[in-house]
């Protein structure tokens, strides 16, 4: 019994050491990016450093509680932008958000179809239903963990689905902020947070309220509960005119670092060796999607009168936390970007699996009709 306890204790100590060394590496990378004045230094620096170390075979690790705390902090900070006036503005954009959802579903389906066509020969050994499920859920613009779970239920190759989403989020998280900074697109946000002062007592109440919201969302089994729960509570309080406190900048930077590390550790030593052609087509397709979404954002900007960079972030195929952080740091319409990204996330989670079943039934009917003919 003592040996067993000691074994578990040793594993725990080694894990903690891996987490600490990974965080120190991430902190050094963030400091370097601050000196280099890169966009989003506290997230991009840790993301790149951790991903490179992980693929090089170093034993990196991310603690789930730290990642959850990071998402919780960012969600609470973003909610402070939803003043009554801003909330009314976002509510008036429901039709644009609905168009954005339809666009995201269509882009995901087309991306999946293209992945299937581009990898048809390489993945010819897969049964057709497995190939279709793999390419569909790999192309769907949703959360990596959620899409991987849905794809598993559909009988897909989950390793290909997970690698597709990891690479997509990495590319978008790097490409969009650097593109925005290179083009000088920042500081266009006419909707800053309502409060910039930190009040210790108010901050404690905000932490308690948003923490309760996150726990409720987790209990309900919702996606991204720590982010969404904190965001909804913080936004609800702000919209009701109850402003408790701003989020300290140091806490926000630490949250970005934790999120960057959680993304970077996904890239294992065998990542680039896993179906290289598959990853190449995912990368090329992601870059094309970013360009196409930029064009769609321009059209939407003409219809809504909102700044084009804001809608680029709102409609880009990146992760909700990453794009919202980009909007916050570059001051590019945080509430609009967050609303677009959150609504898309919810819609994709609800509709992706039923849409796949509809497509499969149609294929089955078409196959039966062809066989009868």
Tab-separated table of C-alpha atoms in Angstrom:
chain	number	residue	atom	x	y	z
A	1	UNK	CA	0.000	0.000	0.000
A	2	UNK	CA	2.825	2.416	0.848
A	3	UNK	CA	4.507	1.722	-2.473
A	4	UNK	CA	1.298	2.467	-4.317
A	5	UNK	CA	0.748	5.773	-2.515
A	6	UNK	CA	4.375	6.712	-3.075
A	7	UNK	CA	3.994	5.909	-6.758
A	8	UNK	CA	0.984	8.163	-7.121
A	9	UNK	CA	2.778	10.859	-5.121
A	10	UNK	CA	5.796	10.601	-7.398
A	11	UNK	CA	3.627	10.924	-10.493
A	12	UNK	CA	1.960	13.996	-9.019
A	13	UNK	CA	5.287	15.627	-8.153
A	14	UNK	CA	6.629	14.982	-11.662
A	15	UNK	CA	3.471	16.409	-13.199
A	16	UNK	CA	3.707	19.553	-11.046
A	17	UNK	CA	7.347	20.010	-12.054
A	18	UNK	CA	6.396	19.678	-15.734
A	19	UNK	CA	3.649	22.263	-15.285
A	20	UNK	CA	6.005	24.680	-13.507
A	21	UNK	CA	8.792	24.357	-16.082
A	22	UNK	CA	6.261	24.790	-18.902
A	23	UNK	CA	4.935	27.943	-17.250
A	24	UNK	CA	8.468	29.314	-16.828
A	25	UNK	CA	9.143	28.671	-20.517
A	26	UNK	CA	5.859	30.363	-21.406
A	27	UNK	CA	6.660	33.353	-19.199
A	28	UNK	CA	10.057	33.801	-20.847
A	29	UNK	CA	8.453	33.599	-24.294
A	30	UNK	CA	5.811	36.160	-23.299
A	31	UNK	CA	8.517	38.549	-22.013
A	32	UNK	CA	10.421	38.170	-25.283
A	33	UNK	CA	7.289	38.898	-27.319
A	34	UNK	CA	6.611	41.978	-25.187
A	35	UNK	CA	10.118	43.227	-26.036
A	36	UNK	CA	9.552	42.448	-29.726
A	37	UNK	CA	6.159	44.189	-29.586
A	38	UNK	CA	4.310	41.303	-31.205
A	39	UNK	CA	0.511	41.231	-31.105
A	40	UNK	CA	-0.989	39.371	-28.130
A	41	UNK	CA	2.425	38.684	-26.564
A	42	UNK	CA	0.991	37.006	-23.469
A	43	UNK	CA	-0.856	34.404	-25.539
A	44	UNK	CA	1.138	34.038	-28.774
A	45	UNK	CA	4.528	33.815	-27.047
A	46	UNK	CA	3.498	30.965	-24.714
A	47	UNK	CA	1.585	29.252	-27.529
A	48	UNK	CA	4.563	29.191	-29.915
A	49	UNK	CA	7.140	28.289	-27.272
A	50	UNK	CA	5.042	25.507	-25.766
A	51	UNK	CA	4.083	24.083	-29.156
A	52	UNK	CA	7.714	24.060	-30.314
A	53	UNK	CA	8.900	22.439	-27.077
A	54	UNK	CA	6.124	19.851	-27.200
A	55	UNK	CA	6.867	18.861	-30.809
A	56	UNK	CA	10.588	18.699	-29.950
A	57	UNK	CA	9.792	16.008	-27.401
A	58	UNK	CA	10.170	18.038	-24.207
A	59	UNK	CA	7.787	16.999	-21.446
A	60	UNK	CA	5.463	19.990	-21.331
A	61	UNK	CA	2.203	19.984	-19.396
A	62	UNK	CA	-0.823	22.176	-18.799
A	63	UNK	CA	-2.868	22.022	-15.616
A	64	UNK	CA	-6.591	21.919	-16.330
A	65	UNK	CA	-7.460	24.171	-13.329
A	66	UNK	CA	-5.106	26.859	-14.662
A	67	UNK	CA	-6.685	26.668	-18.123
A	68	UNK	CA	-10.160	26.876	-16.588
A	69	UNK	CA	-9.112	29.852	-14.456
A	70	UNK	CA	-7.737	31.552	-17.555
A	71	UNK	CA	-10.976	31.089	-19.468
A	72	UNK	CA	-12.952	32.227	-16.426
A	73	UNK	CA	-10.877	35.425	-16.140
A	74	UNK	CA	-11.179	36.273	-19.833
A	75	UNK	CA	-14.932	35.609	-19.819
A	76	UNK	CA	-15.439	37.911	-16.841
A	77	UNK	CA	-13.277	40.632	-18.426
A	78	UNK	CA	-15.128	40.527	-21.741
A	79	UNK	CA	-18.486	40.772	-20.008
A	80	UNK	CA	-17.542	44.226	-18.712
A	81	UNK	CA	-17.958	45.608	-22.238
A	82	UNK	CA	-21.693	44.835	-22.345
A	83	UNK	CA	-23.104	48.124	-21.088
A	84	UNK	CA	-26.852	48.734	-21.626
A	85	UNK	CA	-26.095	50.770	-24.763
A	86	UNK	CA	-23.741	48.141	-26.181
A	87	UNK	CA	-26.156	45.320	-25.341
A	88	UNK	CA	-28.894	47.121	-27.264
A	89	UNK	CA	-26.526	47.551	-30.222
A	90	UNK	CA	-25.594	43.859	-30.237
A	91	UNK	CA	-29.245	42.808	-29.908
A	92	UNK	CA	-30.053	44.938	-32.943
A	93	UNK	CA	-27.493	42.943	-34.922
A	94	UNK	CA	-29.335	39.630	-34.464
A	95	UNK	CA	-29.892	39.318	-38.197
A	96	UNK	CA	-26.185	39.792	-38.961
A	97	UNK	CA	-25.268	37.236	-36.293
A	98	UNK	CA	-27.775	34.797	-37.824
A	99	UNK	CA	-26.165	35.303	-41.244
A	100	UNK	CA	-22.773	34.709	-39.630
A	101	UNK	CA	-24.001	31.396	-38.190
A	102	UNK	CA	-25.299	30.213	-41.566
A	103	UNK	CA	-22.016	31.309	-43.141
A	104	UNK	CA	-19.977	29.366	-40.557
A	105	UNK	CA	-21.998	26.183	-41.071
A	106	UNK	CA	-21.694	26.477	-44.859
A	107	UNK	CA	-17.952	27.195	-44.701
A	108	UNK	CA	-17.405	24.232	-42.416
A	109	UNK	CA	-19.330	21.894	-44.718
A	110	UNK	CA	-17.412	23.121	-47.767
A	111	UNK	CA	-14.093	22.861	-45.940
A	112	UNK	CA	-14.924	19.291	-44.944
A	113	UNK	CA	-15.917	18.399	-48.515
A	114	UNK	CA	-12.638	19.850	-49.791
A	115	UNK	CA	-10.640	17.872	-47.204
A	116	UNK	CA	-12.364	14.723	-48.409
A	117	UNK	CA	-11.622	15.447	-52.051
A	118	UNK	CA	-7.991	16.455	-51.416
A	119	UNK	CA	-7.283	13.371	-49.278
A	120	UNK	CA	-9.403	10.837	-51.156
A	121	UNK	CA	-6.430	8.782	-52.386
A	122	UNK	CA	-4.408	9.033	-49.172
A	123	UNK	CA	-7.403	7.979	-47.027
A	124	UNK	CA	-8.819	5.463	-49.486
A	125	UNK	CA	-8.298	2.693	-46.930
A	126	UNK	CA	-11.001	4.168	-44.702
A	127	UNK	CA	-14.586	2.928	-45.140
A	128	UNK	CA	-16.654	5.632	-46.903
A	129	UNK	CA	-18.855	6.392	-43.834
A	130	UNK	CA	-15.744	6.840	-41.671
A	131	UNK	CA	-14.095	9.051	-44.296
A	132	UNK	CA	-17.184	11.259	-44.591
A	133	UNK	CA	-17.525	11.593	-40.803
A	134	UNK	CA	-13.820	12.392	-40.451
A	135	UNK	CA	-13.726	15.113	-43.089
A	136	UNK	CA	-17.062	16.627	-42.052
A	137	UNK	CA	-16.217	17.064	-38.361
A	138	UNK	CA	-12.622	18.054	-39.162
A	139	UNK	CA	-13.934	20.867	-41.338
A	140	UNK	CA	-16.710	22.060	-39.015
A	141	UNK	CA	-15.812	25.391	-37.403
A	142	UNK	CA	-16.317	24.486	-33.761
A	143	UNK	CA	-14.407	23.720	-30.603
A	144	UNK	CA	-11.702	21.057	-30.913
A	145	UNK	CA	-12.783	18.919	-27.959
A	146	UNK	CA	-16.491	19.133	-28.760
A	147	UNK	CA	-16.042	18.312	-32.440
A	148	UNK	CA	-13.741	15.409	-31.586
A	149	UNK	CA	-16.352	13.946	-29.236
A	150	UNK	CA	-19.100	14.330	-31.846
A	151	UNK	CA	-16.899	12.746	-34.502
A	152	UNK	CA	-16.217	9.771	-32.248
A	153	UNK	CA	-19.953	9.125	-31.981
A	154	UNK	CA	-20.168	9.238	-35.779
A	155	UNK	CA	-17.362	6.694	-36.205
A	156	UNK	CA	-14.681	9.082	-37.485
A	157	UNK	CA	-10.885	9.017	-37.160
A	158	UNK	CA	-10.688	11.179	-34.059
A	159	UNK	CA	-6.924	11.716	-34.321
A	160	UNK	CA	-7.343	13.394	-37.708
A	161	UNK	CA	-10.268	15.478	-36.454
A	162	UNK	CA	-8.381	16.658	-33.361
A	163	UNK	CA	-5.233	17.497	-35.336
A	164	UNK	CA	-7.289	19.444	-37.867
A	165	UNK	CA	-8.853	21.690	-35.234
A	166	UNK	CA	-5.589	22.176	-33.354
A	167	UNK	CA	-3.808	23.307	-36.515
A	168	UNK	CA	-6.721	25.506	-37.623
A	169	UNK	CA	-6.842	27.368	-34.304
A	170	UNK	CA	-3.046	27.764	-34.278
A	171	UNK	CA	-2.967	29.238	-37.798
A	172	UNK	CA	-5.863	31.632	-37.202
A	173	UNK	CA	-4.512	32.704	-33.798
A	174	UNK	CA	-1.196	33.635	-35.432
A	175	UNK	CA	-2.345	34.880	-38.831
A	176	UNK	CA	-5.162	37.231	-37.851
A	177	UNK	CA	-3.462	39.221	-35.029
A	178	UNK	CA	-0.206	39.600	-36.975
A	179	UNK	CA	-2.185	40.644	-40.052
A	180	UNK	CA	-4.120	43.219	-38.022
A	181	UNK	CA	-0.960	44.663	-36.496
A	182	UNK	CA	0.867	44.743	-39.833
A	183	UNK	CA	-2.047	46.618	-41.398
A	184	UNK	CA	-2.240	49.049	-38.465
A	185	UNK	CA	-5.786	47.966	-37.606
A	186	UNK	CA	-6.168	48.585	-33.884
A	187	UNK	CA	-7.713	51.051	-31.494
A	188	UNK	CA	-10.916	51.324	-33.542
A	189	UNK	CA	-13.194	50.208	-30.701
A	190	UNK	CA	-15.814	52.872	-29.836
A	191	UNK	CA	-17.062	50.633	-26.995
A	192	UNK	CA	-14.457	50.406	-24.195
A	193	UNK	CA	-15.276	48.611	-20.931
A	194	UNK	CA	-17.441	50.715	-18.672
A	195	UNK	CA	-14.934	50.592	-15.800
A	196	UNK	CA	-11.141	50.645	-15.772
A	197	UNK	CA	-10.605	50.930	-11.988
A	198	UNK	CA	-9.987	47.865	-9.846
A	199	UNK	CA	-12.041	47.760	-6.638
A	200	UNK	CA	-10.925	44.940	-4.274
A	201	UNK	CA	-14.362	44.406	-2.710
A	202	UNK	CA	-16.118	44.632	-6.065
A	203	UNK	CA	-13.564	42.286	-7.634
A	204	UNK	CA	-14.225	39.713	-4.902
A	205	UNK	CA	-17.973	39.886	-5.574
A	206	UNK	CA	-17.374	39.638	-9.332
A	207	UNK	CA	-15.178	36.574	-8.819
A	208	UNK	CA	-17.841	34.935	-6.652
A	209	UNK	CA	-20.694	35.703	-9.045
A	210	UNK	CA	-18.882	34.671	-12.226
A	211	UNK	CA	-17.478	31.590	-10.507
A	212	UNK	CA	-21.004	30.541	-9.585
A	213	UNK	CA	-22.089	31.065	-13.185
A	214	UNK	CA	-19.222	28.924	-14.443
A	215	UNK	CA	-20.068	26.129	-11.997
A	216	UNK	CA	-23.725	26.189	-13.046
A	217	UNK	CA	-22.767	25.909	-16.719
A	218	UNK	CA	-20.398	23.074	-15.866
A	219	UNK	CA	-23.135	21.274	-13.930
A	220	UNK	CA	-25.438	21.639	-16.938
A	221	UNK	CA	-22.791	20.069	-19.171
A	222	UNK	CA	-22.429	23.094	-21.447
A	223	UNK	CA	-19.427	23.659	-23.723
A	224	UNK	CA	-16.679	26.001	-22.469
A	225	UNK	CA	-18.473	26.402	-19.113
A	226	UNK	CA	-15.730	28.433	-17.438
A	227	UNK	CA	-15.675	30.961	-20.265
A	228	UNK	CA	-19.377	31.084	-21.141
A	229	UNK	CA	-20.621	31.010	-17.542
A	230	UNK	CA	-18.349	33.838	-16.430
A	231	UNK	CA	-19.132	35.832	-19.578
A	232	UNK	CA	-22.904	35.545	-19.175
A	233	UNK	CA	-22.870	36.591	-15.513
A	234	UNK	CA	-20.423	39.461	-16.042
A	235	UNK	CA	-22.303	40.698	-19.113
A	236	UNK	CA	-25.645	40.392	-17.291
A	237	UNK	CA	-24.425	42.438	-14.340
A	238	UNK	CA	-22.896	45.093	-16.601
A	239	UNK	CA	-26.001	45.307	-18.790
A	240	UNK	CA	-28.103	45.795	-15.645
A	241	UNK	CA	-25.874	48.696	-14.625
A	242	UNK	CA	-24.156	46.848	-11.761
A	243	UNK	CA	-20.461	47.524	-12.303
A	244	UNK	CA	-18.374	45.880	-9.588
A	245	UNK	CA	-14.730	46.162	-10.678
A	246	UNK	CA	-12.353	46.016	-13.604
A	247	UNK	CA	-10.087	42.984	-14.045
A	248	UNK	CA	-6.442	43.714	-13.119
A	249	UNK	CA	-4.194	43.778	-16.183
A	250	UNK	CA	-1.752	41.361	-14.593
A	251	UNK	CA	-4.543	38.836	-14.056
A	252	UNK	CA	-5.672	39.224	-17.666
A	253	UNK	CA	-2.109	38.676	-18.915
A	254	UNK	CA	-1.748	35.569	-16.748
A	255	UNK	CA	-5.036	34.224	-18.129
A	256	UNK	CA	-3.809	34.714	-21.693
A	257	UNK	CA	-0.591	32.870	-20.809
A	258	UNK	CA	-2.555	29.928	-19.387
A	259	UNK	CA	-4.714	29.725	-22.519
A	260	UNK	CA	-1.646	29.889	-24.763
A	261	UNK	CA	-0.013	27.027	-22.858
A	262	UNK	CA	-3.186	24.917	-23.028
A	263	UNK	CA	-3.168	25.306	-26.814
A	264	UNK	CA	0.558	24.655	-27.199
A	265	UNK	CA	0.662	21.350	-25.308
A	266	UNK	CA	-1.713	19.801	-27.862
A	267	UNK	CA	1.153	19.557	-30.348
A	268	UNK	CA	2.847	16.240	-29.561
A	269	UNK	CA	6.161	15.003	-31.036
A	270	UNK	CA	4.253	12.904	-33.545
A	271	UNK	CA	1.949	15.734	-34.619
A	272	UNK	CA	3.770	16.602	-37.837
A	273	UNK	CA	4.249	12.924	-38.661
A	274	UNK	CA	0.511	12.230	-38.447
A	275	UNK	CA	-0.716	12.188	-42.046
A	276	UNK	CA	1.500	15.053	-43.330
A	277	UNK	CA	-0.648	15.517	-46.442
A	278	UNK	CA	-3.720	15.786	-44.236
A	279	UNK	CA	-2.108	18.552	-42.171
A	280	UNK	CA	-0.910	20.311	-45.327
A	281	UNK	CA	-4.420	20.398	-46.772
A	282	UNK	CA	-5.834	21.569	-43.433
A	283	UNK	CA	-3.281	24.380	-43.326
A	284	UNK	CA	-3.895	25.476	-46.915
A	285	UNK	CA	-7.647	25.296	-46.435
A	286	UNK	CA	-7.488	27.316	-43.218
A	287	UNK	CA	-5.518	30.123	-44.866
A	288	UNK	CA	-8.036	30.149	-47.731
A	289	UNK	CA	-10.928	30.271	-45.242
A	290	UNK	CA	-9.399	33.253	-43.454
A	291	UNK	CA	-9.131	35.113	-46.772
A	292	UNK	CA	-12.682	34.195	-47.808
A	293	UNK	CA	-14.052	35.165	-44.394
A	294	UNK	CA	-12.296	38.536	-44.702
A	295	UNK	CA	-14.214	39.102	-47.927
A	296	UNK	CA	-17.471	38.055	-46.275
A	297	UNK	CA	-16.720	40.406	-43.361
A	298	UNK	CA	-16.304	43.278	-45.831
A	299	UNK	CA	-19.756	42.612	-47.290
A	300	UNK	CA	-21.237	42.393	-43.793
A	301	UNK	CA	-19.508	45.640	-42.831
A	302	UNK	CA	-21.193	47.393	-45.752
A	303	UNK	CA	-24.580	46.152	-44.549
A	304	UNK	CA	-24.116	46.904	-40.844
A	305	UNK	CA	-21.858	49.955	-40.834
A	306	UNK	CA	-19.533	48.261	-38.335
A	307	UNK	CA	-15.730	48.392	-38.745
A	308	UNK	CA	-14.409	45.725	-41.093
A	309	UNK	CA	-11.653	44.532	-38.680
A	310	UNK	CA	-14.272	43.881	-36.011
A	311	UNK	CA	-16.279	41.662	-38.335
A	312	UNK	CA	-13.130	39.890	-39.541
A	313	UNK	CA	-12.578	38.767	-35.951
A	314	UNK	CA	-16.265	37.978	-35.496
A	315	UNK	CA	-16.486	35.732	-38.563
A	316	UNK	CA	-12.973	34.251	-38.628
A	317	UNK	CA	-12.666	30.463	-38.136
A	318	UNK	CA	-10.697	30.786	-34.911
A	319	UNK	CA	-11.476	29.891	-31.316
A	320	UNK	CA	-13.889	32.017	-29.313
A	321	UNK	CA	-11.430	32.877	-26.526
A	322	UNK	CA	-8.563	33.595	-28.924
A	323	UNK	CA	-10.554	35.917	-31.204
A	324	UNK	CA	-12.187	37.702	-28.264
A	325	UNK	CA	-8.778	38.246	-26.655
A	326	UNK	CA	-7.513	39.630	-29.959
A	327	UNK	CA	-10.421	42.079	-30.059
A	328	UNK	CA	-9.764	43.102	-26.454
A	329	UNK	CA	-6.022	43.664	-26.839
A	330	UNK	CA	-6.282	45.448	-30.197
A	331	UNK	CA	-9.464	47.332	-29.162
A	332	UNK	CA	-11.558	46.098	-32.071
A	333	UNK	CA	-15.184	45.839	-30.978
A	334	UNK	CA	-15.091	43.297	-28.164
A	335	UNK	CA	-18.877	42.920	-27.646
A	336	UNK	CA	-19.617	42.396	-31.332
A	337	UNK	CA	-16.777	39.901	-31.788
A	338	UNK	CA	-17.771	38.023	-28.630
A	339	UNK	CA	-21.444	37.910	-29.622
A	340	UNK	CA	-20.643	36.567	-33.092
A	341	UNK	CA	-18.239	33.950	-31.755
A	342	UNK	CA	-20.415	32.791	-28.841
A	343	UNK	CA	-23.565	32.485	-30.966
A	344	UNK	CA	-21.634	30.578	-33.633
A	345	UNK	CA	-20.199	28.212	-31.034
A	346	UNK	CA	-23.626	27.425	-29.593
A	347	UNK	CA	-25.227	27.018	-33.030
A	348	UNK	CA	-22.476	24.727	-34.316
A	349	UNK	CA	-22.646	22.544	-31.211
A	350	UNK	CA	-26.406	22.228	-31.561
A	351	UNK	CA	-26.648	21.871	-35.349
A	352	UNK	CA	-23.444	20.143	-36.517
A	353	UNK	CA	-24.462	16.589	-35.625
A	354	UNK	CA	-28.083	16.821	-36.897
A	355	UNK	CA	-26.830	18.399	-40.134
A	356	UNK	CA	-24.386	15.516	-40.611
A	357	UNK	CA	-27.210	13.014	-40.155
A	358	UNK	CA	-29.335	14.855	-42.722
A	359	UNK	CA	-26.477	14.791	-45.229
A	360	UNK	CA	-25.915	11.080	-44.600
A	361	UNK	CA	-29.606	10.291	-45.114
A	362	UNK	CA	-29.590	12.209	-48.374
A	363	UNK	CA	-26.517	10.315	-49.532
A	364	UNK	CA	-28.248	7.083	-48.611
A	365	UNK	CA	-31.372	7.988	-50.589
A	366	UNK	CA	-29.273	9.106	-53.549
A	367	UNK	CA	-27.373	5.810	-53.425
A	368	UNK	CA	-30.599	3.830	-53.344
A	369	UNK	CA	-32.011	5.793	-56.265
A	370	UNK	CA	-28.860	5.174	-58.304
A	371	UNK	CA	-28.957	1.473	-57.483
A	372	UNK	CA	-32.612	1.264	-58.522
A	373	UNK	CA	-31.923	3.110	-61.769
